[in-house]
Coordinates of N, CA and C and ligand atoms in Angstrom, one line a residue:
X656 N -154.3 64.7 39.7 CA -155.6 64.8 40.2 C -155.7 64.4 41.6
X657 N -156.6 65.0 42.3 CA -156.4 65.0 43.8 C -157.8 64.0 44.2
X658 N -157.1 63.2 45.1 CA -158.5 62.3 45.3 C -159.2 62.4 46.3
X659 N -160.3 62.0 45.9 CA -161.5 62.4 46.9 C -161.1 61.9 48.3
X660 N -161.8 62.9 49.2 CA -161.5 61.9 50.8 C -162.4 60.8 51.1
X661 N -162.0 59.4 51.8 CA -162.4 58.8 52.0 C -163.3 58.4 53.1
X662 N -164.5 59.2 53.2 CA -165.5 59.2 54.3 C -165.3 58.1 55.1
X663 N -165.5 56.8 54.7 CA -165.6 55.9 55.6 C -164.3 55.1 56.1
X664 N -162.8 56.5 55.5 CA -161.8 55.7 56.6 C -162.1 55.6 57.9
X665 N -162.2 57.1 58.5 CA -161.9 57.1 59.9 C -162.8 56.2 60.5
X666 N -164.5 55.7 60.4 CA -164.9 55.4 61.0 C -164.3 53.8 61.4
X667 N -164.1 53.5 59.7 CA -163.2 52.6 59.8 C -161.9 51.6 61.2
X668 N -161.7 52.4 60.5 CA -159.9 52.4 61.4 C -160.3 52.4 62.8
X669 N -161.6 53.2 63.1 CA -161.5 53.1 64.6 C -162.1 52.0 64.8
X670 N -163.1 51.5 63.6 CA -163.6 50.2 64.5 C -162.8 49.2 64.4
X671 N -161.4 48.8 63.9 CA -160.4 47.9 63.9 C -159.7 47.9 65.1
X672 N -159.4 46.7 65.9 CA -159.2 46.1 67.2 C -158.1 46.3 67.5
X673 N -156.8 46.4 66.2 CA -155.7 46.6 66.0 C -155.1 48.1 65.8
X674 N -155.9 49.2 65.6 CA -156.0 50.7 65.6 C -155.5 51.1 66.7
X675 N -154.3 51.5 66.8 CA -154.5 52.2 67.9 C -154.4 54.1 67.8
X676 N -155.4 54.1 68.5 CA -155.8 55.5 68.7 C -154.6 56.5 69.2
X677 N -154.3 56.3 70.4 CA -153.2 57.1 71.0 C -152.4 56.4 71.6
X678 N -151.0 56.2 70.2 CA -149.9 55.7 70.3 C -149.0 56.2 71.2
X679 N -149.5 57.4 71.7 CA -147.9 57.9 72.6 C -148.2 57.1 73.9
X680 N -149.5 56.6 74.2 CA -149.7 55.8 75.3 C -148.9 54.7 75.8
X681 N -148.5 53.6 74.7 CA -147.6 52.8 74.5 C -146.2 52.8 74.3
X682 N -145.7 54.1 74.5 CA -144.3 54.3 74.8 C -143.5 53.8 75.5
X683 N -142.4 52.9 74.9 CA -141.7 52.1 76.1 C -142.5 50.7 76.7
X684 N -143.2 50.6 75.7 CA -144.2 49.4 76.6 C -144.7 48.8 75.4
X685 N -144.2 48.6 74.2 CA -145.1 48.0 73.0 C -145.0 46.7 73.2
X686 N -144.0 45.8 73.7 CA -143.7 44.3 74.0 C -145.2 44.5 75.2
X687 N -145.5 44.9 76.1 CA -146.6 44.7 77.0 C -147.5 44.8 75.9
X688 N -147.9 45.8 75.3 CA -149.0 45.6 73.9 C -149.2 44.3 73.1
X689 N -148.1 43.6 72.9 CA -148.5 42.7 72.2 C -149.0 41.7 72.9
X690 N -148.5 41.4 74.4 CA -148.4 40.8 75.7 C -147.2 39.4 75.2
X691 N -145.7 39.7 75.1 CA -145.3 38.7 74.7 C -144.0 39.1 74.9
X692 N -142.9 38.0 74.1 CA -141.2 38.8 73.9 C -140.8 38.6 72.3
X693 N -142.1 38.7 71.8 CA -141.4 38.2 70.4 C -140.9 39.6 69.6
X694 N -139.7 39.6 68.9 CA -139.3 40.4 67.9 C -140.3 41.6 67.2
X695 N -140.2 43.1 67.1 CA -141.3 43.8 67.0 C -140.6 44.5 65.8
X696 N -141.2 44.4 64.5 CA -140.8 45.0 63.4 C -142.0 46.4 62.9
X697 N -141.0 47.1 62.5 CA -141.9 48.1 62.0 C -142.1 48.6 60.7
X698 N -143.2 49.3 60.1 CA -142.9 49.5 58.8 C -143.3 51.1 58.8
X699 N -142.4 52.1 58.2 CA -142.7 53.6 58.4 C -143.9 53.7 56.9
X700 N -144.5 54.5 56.9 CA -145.2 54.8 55.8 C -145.7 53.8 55.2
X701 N -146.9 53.4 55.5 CA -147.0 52.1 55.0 C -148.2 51.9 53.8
X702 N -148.8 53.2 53.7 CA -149.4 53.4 52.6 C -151.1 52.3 52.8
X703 N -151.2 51.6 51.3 CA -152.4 50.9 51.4 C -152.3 49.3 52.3
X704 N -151.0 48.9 53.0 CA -150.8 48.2 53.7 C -150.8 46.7 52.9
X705 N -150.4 46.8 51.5 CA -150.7 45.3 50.5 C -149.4 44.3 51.6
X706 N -148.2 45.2 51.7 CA -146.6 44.6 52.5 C -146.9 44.1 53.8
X707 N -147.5 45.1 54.3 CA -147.6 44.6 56.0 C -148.7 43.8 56.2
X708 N -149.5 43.6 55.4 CA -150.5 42.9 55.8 C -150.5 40.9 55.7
X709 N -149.5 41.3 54.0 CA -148.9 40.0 53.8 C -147.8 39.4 54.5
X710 N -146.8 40.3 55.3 CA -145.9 39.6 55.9 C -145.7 39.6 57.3
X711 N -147.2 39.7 57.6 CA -147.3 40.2 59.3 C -148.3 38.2 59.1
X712 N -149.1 38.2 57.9 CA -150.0 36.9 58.2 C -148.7 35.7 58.1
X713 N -147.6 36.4 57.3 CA -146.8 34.8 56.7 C -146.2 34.8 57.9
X714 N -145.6 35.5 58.9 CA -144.4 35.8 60.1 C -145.3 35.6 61.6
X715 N -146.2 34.9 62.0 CA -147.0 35.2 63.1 C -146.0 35.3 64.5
X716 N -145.0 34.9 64.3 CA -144.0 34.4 65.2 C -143.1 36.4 65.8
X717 N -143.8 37.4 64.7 CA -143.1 38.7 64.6 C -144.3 39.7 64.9
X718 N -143.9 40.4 65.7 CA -145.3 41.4 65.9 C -145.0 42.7 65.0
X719 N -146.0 43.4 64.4 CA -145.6 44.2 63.0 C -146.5 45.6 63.6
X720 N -145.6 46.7 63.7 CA -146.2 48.1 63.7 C -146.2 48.8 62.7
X721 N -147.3 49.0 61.9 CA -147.5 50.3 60.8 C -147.8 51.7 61.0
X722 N -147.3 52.5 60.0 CA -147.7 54.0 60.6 C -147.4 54.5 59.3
X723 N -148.8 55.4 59.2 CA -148.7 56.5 58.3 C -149.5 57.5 59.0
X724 N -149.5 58.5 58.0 CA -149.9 59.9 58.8 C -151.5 59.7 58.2
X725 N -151.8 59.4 57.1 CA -153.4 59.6 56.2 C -154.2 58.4 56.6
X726 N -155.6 59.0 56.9 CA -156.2 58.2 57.1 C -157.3 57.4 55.9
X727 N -156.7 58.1 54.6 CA -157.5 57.2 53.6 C -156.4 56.4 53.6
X728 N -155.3 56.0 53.6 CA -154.3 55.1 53.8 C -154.6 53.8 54.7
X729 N -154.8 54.8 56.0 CA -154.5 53.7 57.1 C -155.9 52.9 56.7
X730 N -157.1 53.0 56.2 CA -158.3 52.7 56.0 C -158.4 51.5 55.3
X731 N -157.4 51.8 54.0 CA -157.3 50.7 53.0 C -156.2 49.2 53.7
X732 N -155.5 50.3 54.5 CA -154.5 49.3 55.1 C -155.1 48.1 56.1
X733 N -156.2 49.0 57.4 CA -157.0 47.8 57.9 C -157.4 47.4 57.5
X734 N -158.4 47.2 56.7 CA -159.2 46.6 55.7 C -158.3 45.6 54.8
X735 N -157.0 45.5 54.6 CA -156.3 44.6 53.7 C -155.8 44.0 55.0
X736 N -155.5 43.9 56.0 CA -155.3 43.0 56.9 C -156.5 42.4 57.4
X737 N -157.4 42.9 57.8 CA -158.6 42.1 57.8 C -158.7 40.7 56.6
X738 N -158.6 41.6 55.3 CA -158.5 40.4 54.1 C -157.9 39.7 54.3
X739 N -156.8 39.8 54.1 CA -155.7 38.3 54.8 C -155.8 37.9 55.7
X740 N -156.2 38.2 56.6 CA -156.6 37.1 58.0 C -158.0 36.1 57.7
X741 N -158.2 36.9 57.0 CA -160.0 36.0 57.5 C -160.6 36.4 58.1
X742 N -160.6 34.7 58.6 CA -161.4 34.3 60.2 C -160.1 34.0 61.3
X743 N -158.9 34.5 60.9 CA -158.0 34.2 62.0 C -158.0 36.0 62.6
X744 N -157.6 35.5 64.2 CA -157.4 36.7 64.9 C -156.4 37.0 64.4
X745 N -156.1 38.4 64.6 CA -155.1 39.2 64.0 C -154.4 39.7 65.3
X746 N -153.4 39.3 65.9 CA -152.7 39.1 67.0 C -151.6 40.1 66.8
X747 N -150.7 39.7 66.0 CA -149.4 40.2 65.6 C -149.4 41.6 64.7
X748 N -150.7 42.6 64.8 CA -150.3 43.4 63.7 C -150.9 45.1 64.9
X749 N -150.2 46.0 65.0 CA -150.7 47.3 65.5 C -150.6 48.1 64.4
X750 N -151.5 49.0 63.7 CA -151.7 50.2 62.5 C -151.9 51.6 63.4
X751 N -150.8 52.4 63.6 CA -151.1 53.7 63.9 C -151.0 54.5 63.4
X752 N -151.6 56.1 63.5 CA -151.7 57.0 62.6 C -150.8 58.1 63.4
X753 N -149.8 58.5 62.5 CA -149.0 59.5 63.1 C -148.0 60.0 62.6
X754 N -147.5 60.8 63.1 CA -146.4 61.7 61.9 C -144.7 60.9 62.3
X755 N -144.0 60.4 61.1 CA -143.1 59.8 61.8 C -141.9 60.8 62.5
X756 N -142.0 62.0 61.9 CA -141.0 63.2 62.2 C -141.0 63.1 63.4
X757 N -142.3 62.6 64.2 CA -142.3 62.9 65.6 C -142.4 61.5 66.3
X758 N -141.6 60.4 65.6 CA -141.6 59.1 65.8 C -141.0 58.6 67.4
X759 N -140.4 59.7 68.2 CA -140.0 59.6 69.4 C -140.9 59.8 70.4
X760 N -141.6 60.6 69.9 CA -143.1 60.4 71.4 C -144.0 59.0 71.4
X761 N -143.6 57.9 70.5 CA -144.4 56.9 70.4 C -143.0 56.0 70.6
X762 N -142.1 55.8 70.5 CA -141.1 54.3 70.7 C -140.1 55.2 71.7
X763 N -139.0 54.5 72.3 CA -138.4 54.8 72.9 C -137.6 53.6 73.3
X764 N -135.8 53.5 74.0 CA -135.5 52.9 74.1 C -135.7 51.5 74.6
X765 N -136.3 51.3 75.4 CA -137.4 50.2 76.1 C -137.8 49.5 75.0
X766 N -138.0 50.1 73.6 CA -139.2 49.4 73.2 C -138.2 48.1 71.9
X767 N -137.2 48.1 72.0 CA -135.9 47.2 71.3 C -136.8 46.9 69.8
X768 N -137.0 48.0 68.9 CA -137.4 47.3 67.6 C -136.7 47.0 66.6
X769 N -136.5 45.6 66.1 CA -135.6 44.8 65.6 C -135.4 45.0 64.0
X770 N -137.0 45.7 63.6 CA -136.1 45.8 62.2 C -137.1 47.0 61.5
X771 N -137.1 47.8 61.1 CA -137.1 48.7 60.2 C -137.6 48.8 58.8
X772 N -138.9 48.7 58.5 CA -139.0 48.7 56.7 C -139.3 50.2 56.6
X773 N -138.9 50.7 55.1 CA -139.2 52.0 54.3 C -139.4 51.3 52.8
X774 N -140.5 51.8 52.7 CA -140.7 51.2 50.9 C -141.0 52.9 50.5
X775 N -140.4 53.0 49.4 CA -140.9 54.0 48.6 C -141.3 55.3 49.2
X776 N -140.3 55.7 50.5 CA -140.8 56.8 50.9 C -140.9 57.8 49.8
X777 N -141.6 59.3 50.5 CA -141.4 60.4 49.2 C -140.2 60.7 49.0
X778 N -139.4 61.2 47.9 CA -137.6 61.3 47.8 C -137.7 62.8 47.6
X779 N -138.5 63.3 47.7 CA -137.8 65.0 48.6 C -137.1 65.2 47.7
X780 N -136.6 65.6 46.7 CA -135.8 65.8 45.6 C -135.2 67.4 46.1
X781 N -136.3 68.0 45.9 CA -135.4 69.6 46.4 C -134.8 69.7 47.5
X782 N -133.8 70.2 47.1 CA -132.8 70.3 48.3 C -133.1 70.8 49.3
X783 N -133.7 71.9 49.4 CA -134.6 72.6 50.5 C -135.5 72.0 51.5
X784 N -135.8 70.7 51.2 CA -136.8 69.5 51.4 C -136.5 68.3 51.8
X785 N -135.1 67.7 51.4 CA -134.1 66.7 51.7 C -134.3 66.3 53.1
X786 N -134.1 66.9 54.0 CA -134.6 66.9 55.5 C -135.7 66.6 55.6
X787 N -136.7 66.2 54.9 CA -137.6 65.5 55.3 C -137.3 64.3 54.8
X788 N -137.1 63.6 54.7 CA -136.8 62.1 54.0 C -136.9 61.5 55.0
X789 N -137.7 60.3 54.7 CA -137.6 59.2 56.1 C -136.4 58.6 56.4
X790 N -135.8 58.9 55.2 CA -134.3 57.8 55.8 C -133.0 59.0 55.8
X791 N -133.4 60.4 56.0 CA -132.3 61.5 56.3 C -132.0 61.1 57.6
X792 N -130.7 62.0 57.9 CA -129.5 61.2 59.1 C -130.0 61.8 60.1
X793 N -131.3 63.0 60.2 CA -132.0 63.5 61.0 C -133.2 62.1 61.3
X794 N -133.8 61.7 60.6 CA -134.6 60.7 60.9 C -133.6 59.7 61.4
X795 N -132.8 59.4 60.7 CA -131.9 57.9 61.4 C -131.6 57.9 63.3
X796 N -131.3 59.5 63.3 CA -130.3 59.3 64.3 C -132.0 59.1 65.6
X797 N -132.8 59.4 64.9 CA -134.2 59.2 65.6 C -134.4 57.5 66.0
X798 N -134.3 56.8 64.8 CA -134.7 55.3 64.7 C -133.9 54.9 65.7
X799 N -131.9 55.3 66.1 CA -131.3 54.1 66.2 C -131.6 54.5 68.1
X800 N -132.2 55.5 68.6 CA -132.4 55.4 70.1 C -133.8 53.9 70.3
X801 N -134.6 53.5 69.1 CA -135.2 52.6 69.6 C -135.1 51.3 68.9
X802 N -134.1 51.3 68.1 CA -133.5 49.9 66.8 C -132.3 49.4 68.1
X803 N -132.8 48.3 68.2 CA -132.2 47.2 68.8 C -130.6 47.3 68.5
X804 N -129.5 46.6 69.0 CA -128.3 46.3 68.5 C -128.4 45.7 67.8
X805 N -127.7 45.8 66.5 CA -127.6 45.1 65.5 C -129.1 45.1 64.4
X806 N -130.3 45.5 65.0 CA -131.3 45.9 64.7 C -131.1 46.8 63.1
X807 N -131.8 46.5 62.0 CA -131.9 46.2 60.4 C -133.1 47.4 60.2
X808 N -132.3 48.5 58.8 CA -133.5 48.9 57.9 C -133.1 48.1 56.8
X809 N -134.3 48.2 56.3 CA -135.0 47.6 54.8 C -135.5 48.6 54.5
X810 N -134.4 49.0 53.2 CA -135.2 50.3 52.6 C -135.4 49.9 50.9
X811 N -136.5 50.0 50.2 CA -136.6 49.9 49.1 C -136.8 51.8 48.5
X812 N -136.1 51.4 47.0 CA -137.2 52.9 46.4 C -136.9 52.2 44.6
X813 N -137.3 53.4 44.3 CA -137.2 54.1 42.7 C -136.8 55.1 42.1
X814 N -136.1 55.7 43.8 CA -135.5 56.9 43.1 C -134.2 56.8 43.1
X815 N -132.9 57.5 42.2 CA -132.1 56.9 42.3 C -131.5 58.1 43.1
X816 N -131.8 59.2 43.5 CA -131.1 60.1 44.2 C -131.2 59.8 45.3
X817 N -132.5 59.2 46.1 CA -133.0 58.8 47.2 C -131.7 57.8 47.5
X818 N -132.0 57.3 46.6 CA -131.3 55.8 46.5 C -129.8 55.9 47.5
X819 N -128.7 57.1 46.2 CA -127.8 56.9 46.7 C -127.5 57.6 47.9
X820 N -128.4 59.0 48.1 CA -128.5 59.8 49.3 C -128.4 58.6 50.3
X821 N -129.5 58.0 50.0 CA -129.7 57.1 51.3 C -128.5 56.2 52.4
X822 N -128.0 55.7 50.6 CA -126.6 54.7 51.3 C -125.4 56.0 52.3
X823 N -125.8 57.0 52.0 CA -124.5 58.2 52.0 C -125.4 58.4 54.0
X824 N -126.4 58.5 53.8 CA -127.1 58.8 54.9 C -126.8 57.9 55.9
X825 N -126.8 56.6 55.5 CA -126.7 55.4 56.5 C -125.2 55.3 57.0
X826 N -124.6 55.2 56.4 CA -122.8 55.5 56.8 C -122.5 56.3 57.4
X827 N -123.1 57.8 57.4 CA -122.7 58.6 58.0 C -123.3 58.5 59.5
X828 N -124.6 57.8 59.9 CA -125.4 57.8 61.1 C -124.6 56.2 61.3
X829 N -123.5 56.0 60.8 CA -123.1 54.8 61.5 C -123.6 53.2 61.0
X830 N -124.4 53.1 60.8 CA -125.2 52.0 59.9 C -124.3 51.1 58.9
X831 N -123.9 49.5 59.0 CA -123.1 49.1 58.5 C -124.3 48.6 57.2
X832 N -123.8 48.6 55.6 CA -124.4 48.1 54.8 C -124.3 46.7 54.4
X833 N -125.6 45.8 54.6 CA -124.9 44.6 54.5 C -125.6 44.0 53.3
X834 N -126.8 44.7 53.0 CA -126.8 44.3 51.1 C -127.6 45.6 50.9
X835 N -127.0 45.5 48.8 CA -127.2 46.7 48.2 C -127.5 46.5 46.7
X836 N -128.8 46.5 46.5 CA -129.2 45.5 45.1 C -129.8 46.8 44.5
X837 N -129.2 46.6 43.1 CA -129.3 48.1 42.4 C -130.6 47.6 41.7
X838 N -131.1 46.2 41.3 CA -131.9 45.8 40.2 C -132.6 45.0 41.1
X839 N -133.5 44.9 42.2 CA -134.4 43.6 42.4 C -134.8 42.5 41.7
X840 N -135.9 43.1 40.9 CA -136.2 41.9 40.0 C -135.2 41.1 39.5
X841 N -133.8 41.5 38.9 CA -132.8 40.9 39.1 C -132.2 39.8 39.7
X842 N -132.4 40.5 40.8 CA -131.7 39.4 41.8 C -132.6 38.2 42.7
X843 N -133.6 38.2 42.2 CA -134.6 37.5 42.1 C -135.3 36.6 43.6
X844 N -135.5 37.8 44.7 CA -135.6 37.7 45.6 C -136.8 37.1 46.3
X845 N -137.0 35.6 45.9 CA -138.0 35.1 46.2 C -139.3 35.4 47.6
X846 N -138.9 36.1 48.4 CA -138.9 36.0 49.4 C -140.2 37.9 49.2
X847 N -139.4 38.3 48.6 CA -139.7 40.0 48.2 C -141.2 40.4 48.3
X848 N -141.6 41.4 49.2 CA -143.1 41.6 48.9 C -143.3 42.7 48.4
X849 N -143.9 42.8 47.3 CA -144.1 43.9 46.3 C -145.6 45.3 47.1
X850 N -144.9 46.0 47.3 CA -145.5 47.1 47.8 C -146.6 47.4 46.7
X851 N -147.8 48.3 47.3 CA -148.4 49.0 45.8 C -147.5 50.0 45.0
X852 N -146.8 50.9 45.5 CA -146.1 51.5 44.6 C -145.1 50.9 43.9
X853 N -144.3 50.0 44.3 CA -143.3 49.0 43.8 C -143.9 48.4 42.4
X854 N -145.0 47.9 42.7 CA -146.2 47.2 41.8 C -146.1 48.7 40.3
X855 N -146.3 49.5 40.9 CA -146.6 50.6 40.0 C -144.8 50.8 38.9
X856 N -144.4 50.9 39.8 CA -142.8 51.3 39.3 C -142.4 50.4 38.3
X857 N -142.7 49.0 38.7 CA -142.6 48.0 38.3 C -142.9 47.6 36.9
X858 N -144.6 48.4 36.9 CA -144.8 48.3 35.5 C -144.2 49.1 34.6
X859 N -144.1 50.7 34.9 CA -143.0 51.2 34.2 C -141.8 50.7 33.8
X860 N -141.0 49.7 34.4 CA -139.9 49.5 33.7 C -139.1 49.6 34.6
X861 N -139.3 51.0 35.7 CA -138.4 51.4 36.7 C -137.6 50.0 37.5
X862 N -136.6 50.3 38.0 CA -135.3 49.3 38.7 C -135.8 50.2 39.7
X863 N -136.0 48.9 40.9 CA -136.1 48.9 42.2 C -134.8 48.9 42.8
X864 N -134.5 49.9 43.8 CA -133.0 49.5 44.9 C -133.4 49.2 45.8
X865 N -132.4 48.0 46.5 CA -133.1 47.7 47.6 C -131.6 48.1 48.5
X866 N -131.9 48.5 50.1 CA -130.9 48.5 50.6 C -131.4 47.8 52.4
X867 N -130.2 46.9 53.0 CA -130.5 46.7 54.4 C -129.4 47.1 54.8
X868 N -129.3 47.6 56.1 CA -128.4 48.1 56.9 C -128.6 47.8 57.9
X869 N -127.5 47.7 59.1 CA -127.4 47.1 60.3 C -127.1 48.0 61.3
X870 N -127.5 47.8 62.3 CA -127.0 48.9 63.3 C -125.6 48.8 64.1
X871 N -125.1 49.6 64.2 CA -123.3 48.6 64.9 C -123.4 49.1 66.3
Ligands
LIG888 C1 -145.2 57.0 48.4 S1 -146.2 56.3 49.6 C2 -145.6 54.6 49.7 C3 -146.6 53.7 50.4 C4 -146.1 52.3 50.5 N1 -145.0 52.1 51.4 C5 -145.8 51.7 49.2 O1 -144.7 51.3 48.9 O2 -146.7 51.5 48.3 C6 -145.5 57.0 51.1 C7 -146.4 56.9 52.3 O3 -145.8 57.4 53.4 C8 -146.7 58.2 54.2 N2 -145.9 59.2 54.9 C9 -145.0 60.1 54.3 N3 -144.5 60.9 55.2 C10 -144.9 60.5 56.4 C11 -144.8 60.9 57.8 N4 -144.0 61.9 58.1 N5 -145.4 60.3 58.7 C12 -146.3 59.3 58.4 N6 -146.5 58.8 57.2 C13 -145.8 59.4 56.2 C14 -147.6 58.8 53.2 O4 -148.9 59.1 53.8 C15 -147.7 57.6 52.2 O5 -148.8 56.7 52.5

């Protein structure tokens, strides 16, 4: 079933302080955005923003970029950072709306981003389609002109094709694997923030993979 559009994202999003309108402005200059030198983490696809919103308030010490392309997304997403903040300023968090395929007109070398989340991108199953995957070696080789040395993805899914494509993807773009958890809940990762889809998966039964990789 296809869901209704959500009239009052856009006006939304624009009135949030943390919105930024036109990201390609900030190119090469997101440490001046924050006005600071702290570590700039990003999350691709971030959906209703339950992840970033939670570990952008726990981390204040980390400045946190989100990006999805939909603006009933991005909508739900400022509005859950707002929730979690309160009455505290929301300092450390930028939400932009944009296509990541074209993730290079908005970051660039200059902009040294240290670590990388993907939760549950879409897994593109048809082969025909595979090339779109956020974490295909066409997107990687995208990330690693602005992932710091040594600079970290965190990829979660549910798919297991994604899954292994992915590890296959990361090796080949050079990417050293430095953990590879076939069962999350398993491994009982206190630390772990459960995405909304993760939450969904979760009830199903489905096994979460988690993978991080390092940049060499
Ligand atoms: C399956 S949802 C996962 C959302 C969230 N990360 C979670 O785990 O609940 C994938 C999200 O990625 C976004 N997305 C997919 N492809 C994108 C692209 N090329 N650029 C920006 N956002 C994209 C979608 O709009 C959607 O919100």
């Amino acid at each position: 079933m296809r869901m209704r559009k959500k009239k009052w994202a856009r006006p939304e999003i624009e009135s949030s302080n943390f919105f930024i309108n036109n990201p390609i402005e900030n190119r090469g200059k997101w440490h001046d955005y924050f006005e600071n030198t702290a570590p700039i983490h990003l999350e691709l696809g971030c959906g209703k923003g339950n992840f970033i919103s939670k570990l952008a308030h726990k981390n204040k010490g980390i400045n946190y970029i989100a990006i999805d392309m939909i603006d009933d997304m991005l909508g739900y997403a400022c509005r859950k950072v707002k929730e979690e903040y309160g009455d505290k300023t929301i300092e450390n968090v930028a939400i932009l709306a944009y296509d990541i395929e074209r993730i290079l007109d908005v970051f660039d070398e200059n902009d040294t981003i240290d670590r990388i989340y993907i939760n549950f991108c879409n897994p593109w199953p048809r082969p025909k389609h595979r090339k779109r995957r956020l974490t295909h070696t066409r997107q990687l080789e995208k990330y690693k002109v602005f992932l710091a040395d040594d600079g970290e993805i965190h990829f979660k899914t549910d798919d297991d094709g994604l899954y292994k494509d992915t590890l296959e993807y990361l090796q080949e773009s050079g990417f050293e694997i430095i953990e590879n958890i076939e069962d999350l809940e398993k491994a009982n990762d206190t630390e772990n923030i459960v995405t909304e889809h993760e939450q969904m998966f979760m009830n199903d039964g489905i096994k979460i993979k988690k993978i991080i990789a390092k940049k060499k």
